[in-house]
Coordinates of C-alpha atoms and ligand atoms in Angstrom, one line a residue:
M1 CA 21.5 14.4 6.1
N2 CA 25.5 13.6 7.4
D3 CA 24.5 10.1 7.2
S4 CA 27.8 7.4 6.5
M5 CA 27.4 4.3 4.5
P6 CA 25.1 1.6 5.5
D7 CA 27.7 -1.9 5.8
V8 CA 26.3 -5.1 3.6
L9 CA 28.6 -8.2 4.5
G10 CA 27.8 -11.3 3.4
A11 CA 24.5 -13.2 2.7
G12 CA 25.5 -16.6 5.0
E13 CA 24.8 -20.1 4.9
T14 CA 21.6 -20.7 2.6
D15 CA 19.3 -23.5 3.1
S16 CA 19.4 -25.0 -0.6
D17 CA 17.8 -28.6 -0.1
D18 CA 14.5 -26.8 1.1
T19 CA 13.1 -25.9 -2.4
P20 CA 10.4 -23.3 -1.9
D21 CA 6.6 -24.0 -2.9
D22 CA 6.2 -22.5 -6.7
S23 CA 2.5 -22.9 -6.5
A24 CA 3.5 -19.5 -3.8
W25 CA 6.9 -18.3 -5.9
W26 CA 5.4 -14.6 -4.8
Q27 CA 7.0 -15.9 -1.4
S28 CA 9.8 -14.9 -1.6
S29 CA 9.2 -11.8 -4.2
V30 CA 9.6 -8.6 -3.7
V31 CA 7.0 -6.1 -5.1
Y32 CA 7.2 -2.3 -6.9
Q33 CA 3.9 0.2 -6.7
I34 CA 4.2 2.4 -9.3
Y35 CA 1.7 5.2 -9.2
P36 CA 2.3 5.9 -12.8
R37 CA 1.6 9.9 -12.6
S38 CA 4.6 10.3 -10.9
F39 CA 6.9 8.0 -11.9
A40 CA 8.2 8.8 -15.9
D41 CA 7.1 11.4 -18.4
S42 CA 8.5 10.9 -21.4
N43 CA 6.7 13.6 -23.7
G44 CA 6.8 16.8 -21.3
D45 CA 3.1 17.5 -20.1
G46 CA 4.3 17.2 -17.0
I47 CA 2.6 13.6 -15.8
G48 CA 3.9 10.7 -15.9
D49 CA 3.2 7.5 -18.6
L50 CA 3.9 4.1 -19.6
R51 CA 6.2 5.0 -22.5
G52 CA 8.9 6.9 -19.4
I53 CA 7.3 4.0 -17.1
I54 CA 9.3 1.7 -20.5
A55 CA 12.5 4.0 -20.6
R56 CA 13.5 3.7 -16.9
L57 CA 12.4 -0.1 -16.4
D58 CA 16.8 -0.9 -15.8
H59 CA 16.3 0.9 -12.3
L60 CA 13.8 -2.1 -11.2
E61 CA 15.7 -4.6 -12.6
I62 CA 18.4 -3.3 -11.1
L63 CA 16.8 -3.3 -8.1
G64 CA 15.9 -6.3 -8.1
V65 CA 12.0 -6.5 -7.9
D66 CA 10.3 -9.3 -9.7
I67 CA 6.3 -8.5 -9.5
I68 CA 5.7 -4.5 -10.1
W69 CA 2.2 -3.6 -9.5
L70 CA 0.8 -0.4 -11.6
S71 CA -1.1 2.1 -9.7
P72 CA -4.1 2.6 -12.7
I73 CA -3.8 3.4 -16.1
Y74 CA -7.8 3.5 -17.5
A75 CA -9.7 6.2 -19.2
S76 CA -10.4 8.2 -16.0
P77 CA -12.1 11.8 -15.1
H78 CA -9.7 12.1 -12.7
D79 CA -11.1 13.0 -9.8
D80 CA -9.2 10.8 -8.2
N81 CA -5.7 10.5 -9.8
G82 CA -7.5 7.1 -11.6
Y83 CA -9.1 5.3 -8.3
D84 CA -12.1 6.5 -11.3
I85 CA -12.5 5.1 -13.9
S86 CA -14.6 5.0 -17.4
D87 CA -13.7 2.7 -19.3
Y88 CA -12.1 -0.6 -18.1
R89 CA -11.0 -1.8 -21.7
A90 CA -8.8 1.4 -22.7
I91 CA -5.5 3.5 -21.6
D92 CA -5.5 7.0 -20.4
P93 CA -4.2 9.2 -22.7
V94 CA -2.3 11.0 -20.5
F95 CA -0.2 7.5 -20.0
G96 CA -0.6 6.6 -23.3
T97 CA -1.7 4.0 -25.6
L98 CA -2.9 -0.1 -25.7
E99 CA 0.1 -0.4 -28.2
D100 CA 2.9 0.9 -25.4
F101 CA 0.4 -1.2 -23.0
D102 CA 1.7 -4.2 -24.9
L103 CA 4.8 -3.1 -25.2
L104 CA 5.3 -2.3 -21.9
V105 CA 4.1 -5.9 -20.3
A106 CA 6.7 -7.1 -22.9
E107 CA 9.7 -5.4 -21.4
V108 CA 8.7 -6.5 -17.7
H109 CA 8.7 -10.3 -19.0
R110 CA 12.0 -9.7 -20.6
R111 CA 13.3 -8.8 -17.5
G112 CA 11.9 -11.2 -15.7
M113 CA 9.2 -9.6 -13.8
T114 CA 6.0 -9.9 -13.7
L115 CA 2.8 -7.4 -13.6
L116 CA 0.1 -6.2 -11.5
M117 CA -2.7 -4.3 -12.9
D118 CA -4.6 -2.5 -10.5
L119 CA -7.9 -3.4 -9.8
V120 CA -11.0 -1.2 -8.5
V121 CA -14.6 -2.3 -9.2
N122 CA -16.1 -1.3 -5.6
H123 CA -16.6 1.5 -7.4
T124 CA -15.9 3.4 -10.9
S125 CA -16.2 6.7 -12.2
D126 CA -19.2 9.0 -12.3
E127 CA -18.3 9.0 -15.8
H128 CA -18.5 5.3 -16.7
P129 CA -20.7 4.3 -19.6
W130 CA -22.4 2.1 -17.2
F131 CA -23.6 4.3 -14.4
V132 CA -24.8 6.6 -17.5
E133 CA -26.8 4.7 -18.5
S134 CA -28.0 3.3 -14.7
A135 CA -28.5 7.4 -13.8
S136 CA -30.5 7.8 -17.2
S137 CA -33.8 6.6 -15.9
R138 CA -35.1 4.2 -12.7
D139 CA -35.9 1.2 -14.8
N140 CA -33.4 1.8 -16.9
P141 CA -31.8 -2.2 -16.7
K142 CA -28.5 -1.2 -15.4
R143 CA -30.5 0.8 -12.9
D144 CA -29.5 -2.2 -10.5
W145 CA -25.6 -2.5 -11.4
Y146 CA -25.7 1.1 -8.9
W147 CA -26.7 1.8 -5.2
W148 CA -30.0 4.1 -5.6
R149 CA -32.0 4.4 -3.0
P150 CA -35.0 6.7 -1.9
A151 CA -34.4 9.8 0.3
R152 CA -35.7 8.2 4.1
T153 CA -38.7 7.9 5.1
G154 CA -39.9 11.5 5.9
G155 CA -36.9 13.2 4.2
I156 CA -37.5 15.3 1.3
G157 CA -34.6 14.5 -1.6
G158 CA -32.2 16.5 -1.6
E159 CA -32.2 18.7 2.1
P160 CA -30.2 18.1 4.8
G161 CA -31.0 15.1 7.0
A162 CA -32.9 12.7 3.8
E163 CA -29.8 10.8 2.7
P164 CA -30.6 6.9 2.9
T165 CA -28.1 6.2 5.8
N166 CA -26.4 9.0 7.9
W167 CA -23.2 6.9 6.7
G168 CA -20.1 9.5 5.4
S169 CA -18.1 9.2 3.2
F170 CA -13.7 8.9 3.1
F171 CA -13.7 11.8 1.7
S172 CA -16.3 13.7 4.1
G173 CA -19.2 14.7 3.0
S174 CA -22.4 12.1 2.7
T175 CA -21.9 8.6 1.0
W176 CA -24.8 10.3 -1.1
E177 CA -25.0 11.9 -3.7
F178 CA -28.4 13.5 -4.9
D179 CA -29.2 13.1 -8.4
E180 CA -32.5 15.7 -9.5
A181 CA -33.1 14.2 -12.7
S182 CA -35.2 11.0 -11.0
G183 CA -34.8 12.3 -7.3
E184 CA -33.1 9.3 -5.7
Y185 CA -29.8 9.1 -3.6
Y186 CA -26.7 7.0 -5.2
L187 CA -23.7 5.6 -2.9
H188 CA -20.3 6.1 -3.1
L189 CA -18.0 5.0 -0.3
F190 CA -15.1 7.4 -2.1
S191 CA -15.5 10.9 -3.8
R192 CA -19.4 12.1 -5.5
K193 CA -18.2 10.9 -9.2
Q194 CA -16.9 7.2 -7.7
P195 CA -20.2 6.1 -7.4
D196 CA -20.4 2.1 -5.3
L197 CA -21.0 -1.3 -8.4
N198 CA -23.6 -3.2 -6.9
W199 CA -22.3 -6.5 -6.8
E200 CA -24.9 -8.2 -5.4
N201 CA -26.2 -8.1 -9.2
A202 CA -25.2 -11.0 -10.8
D203 CA -24.0 -9.3 -14.6
V204 CA -22.4 -6.6 -12.7
R205 CA -20.3 -9.0 -11.1
E206 CA -19.7 -11.0 -14.7
A207 CA -19.2 -8.2 -16.9
V208 CA -16.0 -7.6 -13.5
Y209 CA -14.5 -11.1 -14.1
E210 CA -15.0 -11.0 -18.1
M211 CA -12.7 -7.6 -18.1
M212 CA -10.2 -9.4 -15.9
R213 CA -10.1 -11.9 -18.2
W214 CA -9.7 -9.3 -20.9
W215 CA -6.6 -7.9 -18.9
L216 CA -5.4 -11.7 -18.5
D217 CA -5.3 -12.4 -21.8
R218 CA -3.3 -9.3 -23.3
G219 CA 0.0 -10.8 -21.0
V220 CA -0.9 -9.2 -16.8
D221 CA 0.4 -11.8 -14.7
G222 CA -2.6 -10.4 -11.6
F223 CA -4.1 -7.8 -9.9
R224 CA -3.6 -5.8 -6.9
M225 CA -7.8 -5.1 -5.7
D226 CA -8.6 -2.0 -4.2
V227 CA -10.0 -1.5 -1.0
I228 CA -11.7 -5.3 -2.4
N229 CA -13.3 -6.6 1.4
L230 CA -16.5 -3.2 1.0
I231 CA -17.2 -5.2 -2.2
S232 CA -20.4 -7.0 -0.7
K233 CA -22.8 -5.1 1.9
D234 CA -25.2 -5.4 3.9
P235 CA -28.4 -4.3 1.3
A236 CA -31.2 -3.2 4.7
L237 CA -28.4 -0.4 4.2
P238 CA -28.3 0.8 8.2
D239 CA -27.5 3.1 9.5
G240 CA -23.8 3.5 11.3
V241 CA -23.8 4.7 15.1
I242 CA -22.7 8.7 15.2
A243 CA -19.0 8.9 17.9
P244 CA -19.6 11.9 20.2
D245 CA -17.2 14.4 17.7
K246 CA -19.0 12.8 14.5
H247 CA -21.6 14.1 12.3
Y248 CA -21.8 11.1 10.5
G249 CA -22.1 7.5 11.3
D250 CA -20.1 5.1 11.0
G251 CA -21.3 3.0 7.8
F252 CA -18.1 0.0 8.5
P253 CA -19.7 -2.9 10.4
H254 CA -22.2 -3.3 7.0
Y255 CA -19.7 -2.5 4.1
G256 CA -16.4 -3.4 5.8
Y257 CA -17.1 -7.2 5.7
G258 CA -20.4 -8.1 4.2
P259 CA -22.4 -10.8 4.3
R260 CA -21.0 -12.3 0.6
I261 CA -17.3 -10.6 0.7
H262 CA -16.2 -14.0 0.7
E263 CA -18.8 -16.1 -1.9
F264 CA -17.6 -13.4 -3.9
L265 CA -13.9 -14.0 -4.0
H266 CA -14.9 -17.2 -3.7
E267 CA -16.7 -16.6 -7.5
M268 CA -14.3 -14.7 -9.1
H269 CA -11.5 -16.9 -8.5
E270 CA -13.4 -19.4 -10.5
R271 CA -14.6 -17.4 -12.6
V272 CA -11.3 -15.5 -13.9
F273 CA -8.3 -17.7 -12.3
A274 CA -9.6 -21.9 -12.1
G275 CA -7.8 -23.6 -14.5
R276 CA -5.8 -20.3 -16.6
V277 CA -2.8 -21.9 -17.2
G278 CA 0.2 -19.8 -15.3
R279 CA 1.1 -18.4 -12.1
F280 CA -0.9 -15.8 -11.2
L281 CA -0.8 -13.2 -7.9
T282 CA -4.5 -11.9 -5.6
V283 CA -3.8 -9.4 -3.8
G284 CA -6.6 -7.9 -1.3
E285 CA -6.0 -4.1 0.0
M286 CA -8.8 -4.7 3.1
P287 CA -8.8 -1.3 5.3
G288 CA -10.0 -2.3 8.6
V289 CA -9.6 -6.3 8.3
T290 CA -8.7 -8.1 11.0
V291 CA -5.7 -10.8 11.2
E292 CA -8.8 -13.7 12.0
Q293 CA -10.2 -12.1 8.3
A294 CA -7.4 -12.4 6.7
R295 CA -6.7 -16.0 7.4
R296 CA -9.5 -16.7 6.1
F297 CA -9.2 -14.2 2.8
T298 CA -5.9 -15.8 2.1
D299 CA -6.0 -20.1 3.5
P300 CA -5.4 -21.6 0.2
A301 CA -7.8 -24.2 0.5
R302 CA -10.4 -21.0 0.5
R303 CA -9.1 -19.7 -2.8
E304 CA -10.0 -16.5 -3.0
L305 CA -7.0 -14.6 -3.0
D306 CA -3.1 -15.3 -2.2
M307 CA -2.2 -12.2 0.2
V308 CA -4.4 -9.3 1.9
F309 CA -3.1 -5.6 2.0
Q310 CA -3.6 -4.7 6.2
F311 CA -4.1 -0.8 7.2
E312 CA -3.6 -1.2 11.4
H313 CA 0.7 -0.4 11.6
V314 CA -0.3 2.5 9.3
G315 CA -2.7 3.5 11.4
L316 CA -1.3 3.3 14.7
D317 CA 0.0 7.4 14.8
Y318 CA -3.9 8.4 14.5
G319 CA -5.4 10.0 16.6
P320 CA -8.8 9.6 18.6
S321 CA -10.5 11.7 15.8
G322 CA -8.7 9.9 12.6
K323 CA -5.8 10.6 10.5
W324 CA -6.4 13.9 10.7
D325 CA -5.4 13.9 14.4
P326 CA -1.8 12.4 15.1
R327 CA 0.0 11.2 17.7
P328 CA 3.2 10.1 17.5
L329 CA 4.0 6.1 17.5
D330 CA 4.8 4.5 20.4
V331 CA 6.7 1.1 19.5
R332 CA 5.0 -1.1 22.0
E333 CA 1.5 -0.5 20.1
L334 CA 4.1 -1.4 17.3
K335 CA 5.6 -4.3 17.1
A336 CA 2.8 -5.5 18.5
S337 CA 1.3 -5.4 15.7
F338 CA 3.7 -6.9 13.9
A339 CA 3.7 -9.2 16.1
R340 CA -0.1 -9.9 15.6
W341 CA -0.2 -10.7 12.9
Q342 CA 3.3 -12.9 12.1
E343 CA 1.9 -14.9 14.0
G344 CA -1.9 -14.6 13.0
L345 CA -0.1 -15.7 9.7
A346 CA 1.9 -18.2 10.7
K347 CA 0.6 -21.2 8.9
V348 CA -2.2 -20.4 7.1
G349 CA -2.3 -16.9 5.3
W350 CA -0.3 -14.3 3.4
N351 CA 1.2 -10.6 4.5
S352 CA 1.7 -7.6 2.5
L353 CA 4.8 -5.7 4.2
Y354 CA 4.7 -2.4 3.3
W355 CA 5.0 0.9 5.5
N356 CA 4.7 3.4 2.4
N357 CA 2.1 3.9 -0.8
H358 CA 0.5 6.3 -2.7
D359 CA -1.9 6.8 0.1
Q360 CA 0.6 7.3 3.2
P361 CA 3.1 9.9 4.0
R362 CA 6.9 8.9 3.4
A363 CA 7.4 6.4 6.1
V364 CA 11.0 7.8 7.8
S365 CA 9.1 11.1 7.7
R366 CA 6.3 9.6 9.6
F367 CA 8.6 7.6 11.2
G368 CA 12.0 7.7 11.1
D369 CA 14.5 11.2 11.2
D370 CA 15.0 12.9 7.9
R371 CA 16.9 15.4 9.3
L372 CA 20.2 14.1 11.6
Y373 CA 19.7 10.3 10.7
W374 CA 18.4 10.7 7.1
A375 CA 19.8 7.8 5.7
K376 CA 20.3 5.7 8.8
S377 CA 16.6 6.2 9.8
A378 CA 15.5 5.1 5.7
T379 CA 17.8 1.6 6.0
M380 CA 16.8 0.9 9.6
L381 CA 13.1 1.0 9.0
A382 CA 13.3 -1.0 5.7
T383 CA 14.9 -3.1 7.6
V384 CA 12.8 -4.0 10.4
L385 CA 9.9 -4.5 7.2
H386 CA 12.1 -6.3 4.9
F387 CA 12.4 -9.9 7.8
Q388 CA 9.1 -10.1 8.3
R389 CA 7.3 -13.0 7.3
G390 CA 5.3 -11.6 4.3
T391 CA 5.9 -10.1 0.6
P392 CA 7.8 -6.4 0.8
Y393 CA 6.5 -4.0 -1.5
V394 CA 8.7 -1.3 -1.7
Y395 CA 6.9 2.2 -3.3
Q396 CA 8.8 4.7 -5.9
G397 CA 11.6 6.5 -3.9
E398 CA 11.6 4.9 -1.3
E399 CA 14.1 3.4 -2.3
L400 CA 16.1 6.3 -2.2
G401 CA 15.2 7.1 0.7
M402 CA 12.2 9.4 -0.3
T403 CA 10.5 12.4 2.5
N404 CA 7.3 14.4 3.0
V405 CA 7.1 17.4 1.3
P406 CA 7.4 21.2 2.2
F407 CA 3.7 22.1 1.6
G408 CA 2.7 25.7 1.6
G409 CA -0.8 26.6 1.4
I410 CA -3.7 24.5 -0.3
S411 CA -3.1 25.4 -3.1
D412 CA -0.1 23.5 -3.2
F413 CA -2.2 20.3 -2.8
R414 CA -4.1 18.1 -5.5
D415 CA -5.3 15.3 -3.5
I416 CA -9.1 14.9 -3.4
E417 CA -9.1 14.2 0.0
S418 CA -6.6 16.5 1.4
L419 CA -8.7 18.8 -1.0
N420 CA -11.8 17.5 1.4
Y421 CA -11.1 17.5 4.1
F422 CA -9.6 21.2 4.3
A423 CA -13.2 22.3 2.5
E424 CA -15.0 20.5 4.8
A425 CA -12.9 21.2 8.4
I426 CA -12.9 24.9 7.8
E427 CA -16.1 25.0 6.6
E428 CA -18.6 23.4 8.3
L429 CA -16.4 22.5 11.7
G430 CA -14.6 25.9 11.7
G431 CA -10.8 25.1 11.7
E432 CA -8.8 27.4 12.1
P433 CA -6.9 27.3 8.5
E434 CA -3.5 27.3 9.1
S435 CA -3.5 23.9 11.9
V436 CA -6.2 22.0 10.2
L437 CA -3.4 22.9 7.2
H438 CA -0.6 21.7 9.5
S439 CA -2.0 18.3 9.9
I440 CA -2.5 18.1 6.9
R441 CA 1.2 18.5 5.1
H442 CA 2.1 15.7 7.9
I443 CA -0.1 13.4 6.6
S444 CA -1.8 13.6 3.1
R445 CA -1.3 11.6 0.9
D446 CA 0.2 14.0 -1.6
N447 CA 3.2 13.7 0.7
A448 CA 4.1 10.2 -1.5
R449 CA 2.8 11.4 -5.3
T450 CA 5.6 14.1 -6.0
P451 CA 7.4 13.0 -8.8
I452 CA 10.7 10.3 -8.8
Q453 CA 13.7 12.3 -7.9
W454 CA 15.6 10.5 -11.0
S455 CA 19.0 13.7 -10.5
D456 CA 19.4 17.0 -10.0
E457 CA 18.2 18.2 -13.4
P458 CA 15.6 19.7 -13.0
Q459 CA 12.7 19.4 -12.1
A460 CA 14.7 16.2 -11.0
G461 CA 14.9 14.4 -14.7
F462 CA 11.7 13.6 -14.0
T463 CA 10.1 15.6 -17.3
A464 CA 11.1 18.1 -19.4
G465 CA 7.6 20.4 -18.9
S466 CA 5.4 21.4 -16.4
P467 CA 5.0 18.9 -13.5
W468 CA 1.2 18.5 -11.9
I469 CA 3.0 18.9 -8.7
A470 CA 5.7 20.4 -7.7
V471 CA 8.4 18.1 -7.4
N472 CA 10.7 18.2 -3.4
P473 CA 12.4 20.7 -3.4
N474 CA 15.8 18.2 -1.9
Y475 CA 15.8 17.0 -5.1
P476 CA 19.8 18.5 -5.6
T477 CA 20.0 15.9 -3.3
I478 CA 18.0 13.4 -2.7
N479 CA 18.1 11.4 -6.3
A480 CA 18.4 8.3 -7.8
Q481 CA 21.8 9.1 -10.3
S482 CA 23.5 10.4 -6.9
Q483 CA 23.3 7.3 -4.9
H484 CA 22.7 4.0 -8.4
G485 CA 25.7 1.6 -8.3
R486 CA 27.2 3.7 -4.6
A487 CA 28.0 1.9 -1.9
G488 CA 26.0 2.8 1.4
S489 CA 24.0 3.8 -0.9
I490 CA 19.7 3.9 0.7
F491 CA 19.7 2.0 -2.4
E492 CA 21.5 -0.1 -2.8
F493 CA 20.8 -1.2 1.1
Y494 CA 17.8 -1.9 -0.7
R495 CA 19.1 -3.9 -3.2
T496 CA 20.9 -6.2 -1.0
L497 CA 17.7 -6.3 1.5
I498 CA 15.7 -7.4 -2.0
A499 CA 18.7 -10.3 -3.1
L500 CA 19.0 -11.7 1.1
R501 CA 15.0 -12.8 0.1
H502 CA 15.7 -13.9 -3.3
T503 CA 18.1 -16.7 -1.2
D504 CA 17.8 -16.7 1.4
P505 CA 14.8 -18.9 3.1
V506 CA 14.8 -18.0 6.5
I507 CA 14.1 -14.7 5.7
S508 CA 10.9 -15.6 3.8
R509 CA 9.9 -18.7 5.7
G510 CA 11.3 -19.3 9.0
T511 CA 8.8 -19.0 11.7
F512 CA 8.3 -15.5 14.0
E513 CA 9.3 -15.3 17.3
L514 CA 8.6 -11.3 19.3
L515 CA 11.8 -10.4 22.5
Y516 CA 11.7 -7.1 24.1
P517 CA 7.9 -6.3 23.5
E518 CA 8.1 -3.4 26.6
H519 CA 10.9 -1.3 25.4
R520 CA 10.8 2.0 23.9
T521 CA 12.8 1.9 20.8
L522 CA 13.8 -1.0 19.8
V523 CA 12.5 -3.5 17.7
A524 CA 14.0 -7.3 18.2
Y525 CA 13.2 -10.6 17.2
T526 CA 14.1 -14.1 15.1
R527 CA 12.8 -15.4 12.3
T528 CA 14.3 -19.6 12.6
L529 CA 14.7 -22.3 10.0
K530 CA 15.7 -25.6 10.6
N531 CA 18.8 -25.1 12.8
R532 CA 19.4 -21.3 11.6
Q533 CA 18.7 -18.1 13.6
L534 CA 18.2 -14.8 13.1
L535 CA 18.0 -12.3 15.6
V536 CA 17.2 -8.4 14.1
L537 CA 17.5 -5.9 16.2
A538 CA 16.8 -2.4 15.2
N539 CA 17.8 0.9 17.3
F540 CA 13.8 3.6 16.5
G541 CA 15.8 5.8 18.5
N542 CA 18.0 8.7 18.1
G543 CA 20.2 7.6 21.4
H544 CA 22.9 4.4 21.6
L545 CA 21.0 1.3 23.2
E546 CA 23.0 -1.5 25.1
V547 CA 20.9 -4.9 23.8
G548 CA 22.4 -7.7 25.9
E549 CA 22.1 -5.0 29.5
L550 CA 17.6 -4.7 28.8
S551 CA 17.0 -6.2 31.8
D552 CA 13.5 -6.7 31.0
I553 CA 13.8 -9.8 28.8
E554 CA 16.9 -11.8 29.1
L555 CA 18.8 -12.1 25.1
P556 CA 18.6 -16.1 25.3
E557 CA 22.5 -16.8 23.9
A558 CA 23.1 -13.0 24.4
D559 CA 26.9 -14.0 25.1
A560 CA 26.0 -15.9 21.3
W561 CA 25.2 -13.8 19.3
R562 CA 28.0 -10.7 20.8
T563 CA 30.1 -12.4 18.0
A564 CA 27.1 -14.0 15.8
P565 CA 28.2 -13.9 12.1
T566 CA 26.6 -10.4 10.9
L567 CA 24.1 -10.8 7.7
I568 CA 23.6 -6.7 7.2
D569 CA 24.6 -3.8 9.0
N570 CA 23.0 -0.6 7.8
Y571 CA 26.2 1.0 9.6
P572 CA 29.6 0.7 8.6
A573 CA 31.5 -2.8 10.4
N574 CA 33.4 -2.4 13.3
E575 CA 36.0 -5.4 14.4
G576 CA 35.5 -6.4 17.9
I577 CA 32.4 -4.4 19.4
D578 CA 29.7 -6.1 21.2
N579 CA 26.9 -6.8 17.9
L580 CA 24.2 -6.1 21.1
V581 CA 24.9 -2.3 21.2
L582 CA 23.2 0.0 18.0
A583 CA 24.2 3.6 17.2
P584 CA 20.8 5.6 17.0
W585 CA 18.3 4.4 14.0
Q586 CA 21.2 1.1 13.7
A587 CA 19.5 -1.7 12.3
R588 CA 21.8 -5.0 13.0
V589 CA 20.9 -9.0 11.7
L590 CA 22.9 -12.2 12.9
T591 CA 23.1 -14.7 11.9
R592 CA 23.6 -18.2 13.5
C593 CA 23.7 -22.2 13.4
L594 CA 21.6 -23.7 16.9
R595 CA 23.0 -26.5 17.0
Ligands
LIG1 C1 -8.1 2.9 -1.6 C2 -7.1 3.6 -3.2 O1 -5.4 2.8 -3.0 C3 -6.9 5.0 -2.8 O2 -5.8 5.8 -3.6 C4 -7.8 6.2 -3.0 O3 -7.9 6.9 -3.4 C5 -8.7 4.4 -2.7 N1 -9.2 3.8 -2.4 C6 -10.3 4.5 -4.0 O4 -10.8 3.8 -4.8

């Protein structure tokens, strides 16, 4: 944390006669994700709430974001912090009331922003009345709303190995829970309290569409759709392949991009959005989606989704055994992934750009250097992302450079995925608690879920009570109060990046070309629109780099770039210094008119 201030220079000329297409208004927008539990607590119960969000909307207005994505605030038993919904039309009392929600929508709109709800319809809570009815008897009319199956042939229900398929859950263990009362199993890709809805059933689909229309009528502007690529399953439910080091089979090929996925999303579009007056946005969260699939999902002509949320770049530091087996990031692989998505969606389709969300550890700790070059690496990562084509997402606290958390023992964690993995790794796989904890500390979702650090007051100004998860102890130095309006802060750097996206069409619509794909620490690419070109240079490391001297690929027109105007730089302007020389974790964007 010994960085000096970044220096932000003028935004350069813009191409004002090149007006963007209003039907794709979100292409020059920036999304801000709120994880309500940890955003701001207005009533001192230690959990963030809607009134807390309303009281902090100035922060977002000043930052300049356009769209707010609100993680779930619906009634829920909170097995998975609200991603297990027991009533789609009620606000959970810990977050407030429908009246508070209406006020939030009005306040967001008054400030010229829009609001996306989180739509979690791959599964419900097991406490949702639909599931309670479905579980009540084998011949209940809602039985078929979920995936119920008998034990596999020859198996005895409830005994190990009798599960209808060998699939492993995202949250450890089998994807099947045995229900003693009816003698059948139900499917849950996530926790056993998150049973999967059966989208083959037309009544399920209609109930979801009706609920979506209800929220749109209430004034929301669209949806971020939770694991929406998992809603179509192969009804035959075949077993998955079991990898050598795994206990369970991989069911993903049978539910990840199922036979009716395009049909369902097109139907949703027609039943919910077609003919509705207004501007709406749909974002599909899609673990495992490929570029080709994403192009199909977001091709406007197909009328399915506006953009995808894909995971390729945040899986690059997973080791051979998956997320709990981390390995260092290879920057060359990161660049290849960026280029694949930029090129693959260049003509048709649209991508979300992100480093952080509520499921990822903090990027500045994961991919940057949160000790010696905290502010430099946070702003470098932001630059590399925000200059790509796509819609950037800022996850709460990212704009302050919030870091991973120095968790102690397992009792410091709250996340079901982390807790289940800990139990499984130790009890079933015989892992050493300290080494299991080591990987959980590094990659756990709880790193992103600690309260926003608003100030250096007790509990970082998040709550007057006792927070549901401990505040990161670095809040006296990393907090919003110390960065607002302070030239050179991470917050002010993000403000400038966001403003640039609004004003500079090269950023939202220019073509992308990756340079130096084989270099281990340099990320360099150009963006070009008509006669304007930007050169983005970023140093992913603690050493100095002389880009003009790199021999593997000649930088076209290096001499012109050496003296070209700077659009943004996370180091102070230094007259007379060669533009192509980069200090540790430096990011610099140059601009030029092509002749
Ligand atoms: C993806 C969400 O982002 C994550 O937080 C949640 O646990 C799963 N889907 C299940 O809903």
